[in-house]
XYZ file of C-alpha atoms in Angstrom:
388
model
C 91.929 127.495 145.034
C 92.037 125.483 148.202
C 95.116 123.215 148.599
C 92.654 120.397 149.377
C 91.262 120.789 145.760
C 94.644 119.815 144.356
C 94.604 116.398 146.125
C 93.183 113.255 144.757
C 89.578 113.064 145.200
C 89.751 109.448 146.309
C 92.407 110.375 149.065
C 90.215 113.393 150.168
C 87.106 111.274 150.423
C 88.723 108.625 152.662
C 86.516 108.594 155.802
C 87.775 109.240 159.192
C 87.532 106.219 161.398
C 84.673 106.282 163.741
C 86.519 104.129 166.124
C 89.648 106.387 166.222
C 87.419 109.524 166.585
C 86.327 108.136 170.032
C 89.791 106.936 170.891
C 91.254 110.448 170.148
C 88.476 112.128 172.050
C 89.304 110.250 175.386
C 92.784 108.812 175.086
C 94.972 109.231 178.083
C 92.229 109.976 180.606
C 92.819 108.728 184.142
C 91.020 105.522 184.992
C 90.059 104.640 181.387
C 88.799 101.237 180.733
C 89.616 100.937 176.841
C 87.376 98.361 175.302
C 87.192 100.295 171.980
C 89.911 98.871 169.755
C 90.600 95.261 168.835
C 93.554 94.405 171.017
C 94.178 92.778 174.313
C 95.885 94.201 177.362
C 99.202 92.100 177.279
C 102.279 93.252 175.711
C 104.137 90.919 173.270
C 105.479 87.939 175.117
C 109.235 87.852 175.820
C 109.973 84.899 173.607
C 108.855 86.792 170.527
C 110.409 90.090 171.544
C 113.734 88.344 172.373
C 113.852 86.603 169.073
C 113.459 89.965 167.305
C 116.065 91.756 169.576
C 118.538 88.975 169.008
C 118.107 89.328 165.207
C 118.467 93.100 165.478
C 121.690 92.747 167.590
C 122.973 90.277 164.971
C 122.675 92.969 162.239
C 119.745 91.641 160.427
C 118.725 95.076 159.182
C 119.285 94.822 155.441
C 116.958 94.394 152.609
C 115.347 90.977 152.591
C 113.017 88.779 150.706
C 110.010 90.561 149.276
C 107.716 87.550 149.937
C 109.150 86.942 153.352
C 112.097 85.166 154.763
C 112.109 81.421 153.959
C 112.076 80.647 157.649
C 108.931 82.506 158.312
C 107.134 81.140 155.270
C 107.945 77.581 156.347
C 106.817 78.432 159.849
C 103.464 79.526 158.347
C 103.257 76.339 156.367
C 103.943 74.293 159.515
C 101.242 76.396 161.508
C 98.618 75.574 159.013
C 99.477 71.928 158.983
C 98.951 71.866 162.821
C 95.836 74.011 163.134
C 94.036 73.589 159.696
C 95.091 70.119 158.715
C 96.289 71.100 155.228
C 99.503 70.835 153.488
C 100.528 74.082 151.852
C 104.163 74.530 150.782
C 105.701 77.817 151.574
C 105.161 79.114 148.028
C 101.496 79.704 149.137
C 102.577 82.256 151.865
C 103.513 86.050 151.511
C 104.599 88.228 154.491
C 102.947 91.739 154.520
C 103.396 94.822 156.726
C 100.244 94.087 158.830
C 96.855 92.488 158.048
C 95.656 95.813 156.731
C 98.425 95.783 154.136
C 97.427 92.160 153.278
C 93.928 93.561 152.484
C 95.239 96.450 150.503
C 97.428 94.122 148.429
C 94.608 91.742 147.981
C 92.258 94.549 146.765
C 94.902 95.744 144.367
C 95.430 92.203 142.987
C 91.762 91.331 142.641
C 90.009 94.449 141.614
C 90.468 97.402 139.088
C 88.904 100.816 139.279
C 85.124 100.564 138.819
C 85.001 96.942 139.810
C 82.730 95.898 142.763
C 83.526 93.754 145.826
C 80.696 92.249 147.912
C 81.054 92.147 151.674
C 79.037 91.338 154.769
C 77.973 94.177 157.074
C 78.274 95.278 159.807
C 82.007 95.144 159.048
C 85.319 96.465 160.130
C 85.409 99.616 158.117
C 88.834 99.410 156.683
C 87.935 96.932 153.936
C 85.279 99.224 152.437
C 87.670 102.248 152.721
C 90.538 100.226 151.137
C 88.355 99.479 148.060
C 87.075 103.043 147.659
C 90.693 104.332 147.823
C 91.690 101.940 145.224
C 88.918 103.070 142.908
C 86.632 100.101 143.322
C 83.182 100.032 144.842
C 82.228 98.223 148.105
C 78.766 96.694 148.110
C 77.515 95.773 151.574
C 75.173 92.935 152.306
C 73.761 93.024 155.734
C 73.816 90.088 158.007
C 70.474 89.207 159.576
C 69.985 90.108 163.230
C 67.315 88.414 165.335
C 67.127 87.433 168.901
C 70.709 88.742 169.505
C 72.182 86.324 166.929
C 73.557 87.194 163.525
C 73.135 84.986 160.443
C 74.038 85.224 156.719
C 71.427 85.261 153.903
C 72.864 83.683 150.837
C 70.077 85.010 148.597
C 70.981 88.515 149.605
C 74.616 87.927 148.570
C 73.346 86.549 145.180
C 71.286 89.525 144.554
C 74.088 91.966 145.253
C 76.416 90.376 142.498
C 76.432 92.255 139.180
C 78.546 91.887 136.038
C 81.029 94.279 137.739
C 81.551 92.044 140.735
C 85.041 90.596 141.050
C 85.177 89.128 144.570
C 83.389 88.376 147.788
C 84.990 89.521 151.097
C 84.102 87.145 154.042
C 85.368 87.870 157.496
C 84.550 84.915 159.961
C 84.563 84.927 162.957
C 83.390 88.490 162.314
C 84.517 91.801 163.592
C 82.285 93.418 165.041
C 79.305 90.958 165.229
C 80.979 87.748 166.295
C 79.077 85.893 163.648
C 80.853 82.692 162.737
C 80.129 80.855 159.535
C 79.226 77.200 159.715
C 81.058 74.765 157.382
C 77.647 74.803 155.349
C 77.691 78.610 155.175
C 81.193 78.445 153.807
C 80.393 75.764 151.191
C 77.314 77.716 150.058
C 79.312 80.951 149.724
C 81.973 79.073 147.812
C 79.450 77.492 145.382
C 78.015 80.872 144.724
C 81.483 82.251 144.022
C 82.192 79.337 141.600
C 78.871 79.946 139.860
C 79.851 83.580 139.101
C 83.540 83.008 138.707
C 84.423 85.270 141.571
C 87.429 85.358 143.919
C 86.822 85.108 147.642
C 88.982 87.293 149.936
C 88.760 85.363 153.161
C 89.697 87.204 156.474
C 90.058 84.479 159.127
C 92.171 86.478 161.580
C 90.004 85.407 164.478
C 89.780 81.682 163.516
C 91.457 80.602 166.863
C 88.989 82.518 168.963
C 86.141 80.150 168.514
C 84.328 79.372 171.777
C 82.888 75.989 170.897
C 86.478 74.613 171.061
C 89.273 74.266 168.555
C 89.274 76.693 165.679
C 86.456 78.133 163.572
C 85.344 76.528 160.287
C 87.510 77.800 157.419
C 87.242 77.996 153.600
C 90.373 75.607 153.779
C 87.806 72.921 155.006
C 85.613 73.108 151.893
C 87.726 74.440 148.968
C 89.282 72.496 146.108
C 92.921 73.205 145.009
C 91.871 75.220 142.091
C 89.314 77.408 143.877
C 90.181 81.173 143.761
C 90.553 82.087 147.309
C 92.966 84.545 148.889
C 93.328 84.584 152.662
C 94.456 87.709 154.590
C 95.692 87.367 158.190
C 97.762 89.116 160.886
C 99.881 88.412 163.891
C 98.238 91.040 165.853
C 95.412 89.261 167.857
C 96.826 85.776 168.448
C 100.218 86.848 169.759
C 99.558 90.332 171.214
C 101.540 91.881 168.347
C 99.203 94.670 167.256
C 101.987 97.303 167.178
C 104.301 95.189 165.051
C 102.319 95.616 161.888
C 103.123 92.134 160.473
C 100.538 90.037 158.537
C 100.433 87.510 155.761
C 98.447 86.366 152.674
C 97.750 82.744 151.646
C 97.359 82.602 147.799
C 97.809 80.223 144.968
C 101.498 80.004 144.068
C 100.638 81.216 140.389
C 99.900 84.595 141.882
C 103.399 84.834 143.621
C 105.059 87.254 141.218
C 102.108 89.648 141.214
C 101.958 89.706 145.028
C 105.763 90.129 145.269
C 105.682 93.090 142.885
C 102.791 94.717 144.978
C 104.707 94.251 148.117
C 107.847 95.693 146.437
C 106.090 98.788 145.309
C 104.534 99.516 148.647
C 106.958 98.630 151.516
C 109.609 96.563 149.840
C 109.177 93.926 152.524
C 109.056 93.522 156.278
C 112.005 94.069 158.437
C 113.981 90.734 158.881
C 114.309 91.210 162.574
C 110.569 91.607 163.022
C 110.013 88.486 160.732
C 112.245 86.555 163.198
C 109.896 87.538 166.101
C 106.994 86.216 163.963
C 108.781 82.985 163.404
C 109.120 82.581 167.201
C 105.361 83.497 167.535
C 104.431 80.578 165.235
C 106.927 78.052 166.397
C 106.690 78.639 170.214
C 103.429 80.478 170.623
C 100.579 77.850 170.555
C 100.376 77.887 174.438
C 100.197 81.591 174.542
C 97.291 81.730 172.028
C 95.431 79.114 173.964
C 95.733 81.147 177.121
C 94.492 84.241 175.305
C 91.524 82.331 174.075
C 90.666 80.980 177.618
C 90.970 84.603 178.953
C 88.741 85.946 176.109
C 86.092 83.262 176.879
C 85.950 84.046 180.584
C 85.790 87.757 179.979
C 83.199 87.430 177.294
C 81.021 85.497 179.809
C 81.532 88.187 182.547
C 80.634 91.042 180.181
C 77.748 89.464 178.278
C 76.228 87.929 181.402
C 76.225 91.219 183.223
C 74.702 93.261 180.339
C 72.023 90.724 179.371
C 71.039 90.722 183.141
C 69.940 94.277 182.820
C 67.161 93.237 180.391
C 67.987 96.452 178.466
C 70.663 94.902 176.157
C 69.947 92.848 173.049
C 72.838 90.503 172.377
C 73.953 86.937 172.874
C 77.436 85.634 173.645
C 79.338 85.679 170.336
C 80.456 82.431 168.888
C 83.800 83.826 167.829
C 86.235 86.870 167.639
C 86.833 89.321 170.480
C 83.800 91.482 170.494
C 80.468 91.888 172.232
C 78.151 93.858 169.757
C 75.587 95.537 171.901
C 72.207 96.831 171.173
C 71.043 98.920 174.185
C 67.422 99.990 174.605
C 67.030 103.683 174.074
C 70.223 104.260 172.155
C 69.450 105.564 168.691
C 72.857 107.201 167.935
C 75.774 105.092 168.851
C 78.432 107.748 168.088
C 76.710 110.191 170.619
C 76.297 107.258 173.022
C 80.004 106.166 172.865
C 81.139 109.784 173.612
C 78.626 110.016 176.329
C 79.520 106.672 177.911
C 83.223 107.419 178.009
C 82.580 110.801 179.598
C 80.245 109.392 182.323
C 81.671 106.031 182.998
C 85.345 105.929 181.622
C 84.615 102.848 179.594
C 85.670 103.306 175.991
C 83.519 101.583 173.344
C 83.464 101.819 169.552
C 80.274 103.170 167.983
C 78.283 100.941 165.640
C 78.127 103.676 163.165
C 81.729 102.881 162.325
C 80.896 99.560 161.048
C 78.495 100.381 158.151
C 74.971 99.432 157.453
C 73.229 97.433 160.212
C 75.552 98.538 162.857
C 74.079 102.066 163.585
C 72.221 101.071 166.801
C 75.047 99.001 168.316
C 78.248 99.525 170.377
C 81.222 97.257 170.325
C 83.272 96.161 173.226
C 86.549 94.262 172.938
C 86.723 91.759 175.848
C 90.366 90.363 175.370
C 91.405 91.892 178.764
C 91.918 90.929 182.292
C 88.590 89.512 183.786
C 88.870 91.979 186.696
C 89.012 95.014 184.299
C 86.139 93.518 182.261
C 84.096 93.033 185.498
C 84.764 96.659 186.404
C 83.719 97.870 182.891
C 80.620 95.751 183.042
C 79.530 97.258 186.437
C 79.982 100.749 185.069
C 78.078 100.006 181.939
C 75.276 98.293 183.647
C 74.958 101.357 185.971
C 74.856 103.623 183.046
C 72.308 101.452 181.007
C 69.902 101.158 184.013
C 69.867 104.960 184.391
C 68.810 105.599 180.748
């Protein structure tokens, strides 16, 4: 018997990341312009790193609060008051070991084996994988794509709901499409969840990356205090902290002991010195986030304007998030195209096949980088596209 046959079938069936496949294929090449993963090109700013180093030097290396240190949970409460205009006491906030763990814990809290969760595709692949590993079933509903823009079809969501459905997962602004729900979209989805007595798992990681100004519409704008919504979020994108693996959940206080238990039996909490860095990010980092958003907006324009000028790319400038999702004339296999593009141009893109139904013909480019780098990548991509 193969040793693999003795492993859990759910673990064995966990898919390889289509994004990581391309990254591993070309990582470390000279002159690489890496637009494939969802992170910027800046390291964590000094005011965050220094706060963590000071805490480490002060010996803050012991077991700590499972739900997060009180100082960080209060900083999250203050952050939401500033940017979302809501008063949420710190009992609503739970610190996790990354946004990915926030999703895993929410999946464990909201679903049981055999349950279903409806989500919008194309989507970041980790949500579907997290569900399947947990024994639940992911049910994808495709966003509508027309004229380079994406839109949600409420009827399609309703048709996907069955007696086994326990929750809806909504990521807006969206990775990878940039689709950004309007306030009406969110109200309509919430009404549907209320009708069927479903939870909503709201991934609003990119809420600050909203190019109409301010922040994107949020379920916090339309929900009532008793609505069943669990928010998952991360420090990664806003504050250049992808490698820190620190995230958070916003949830009704009644769920607090359940969430604390799930944190206890997974990581037993996030290191206190890392949480001190996160406190600094929230309390001192608004200017850094605003500069990141301005840079993303400029690089978005550079990349999208150049690609659309070829008349061979179907896309529009995304309303939110960090990605151009590109449909190139003549590309029918985005995995093969991503490998070919990095070989011939040195530009790393993520294949749309990694993002599920509706993404197969697309390629994703993250534009949260120095505008000069993005301009160089755009020149190489345009040259490649025009030779197809």
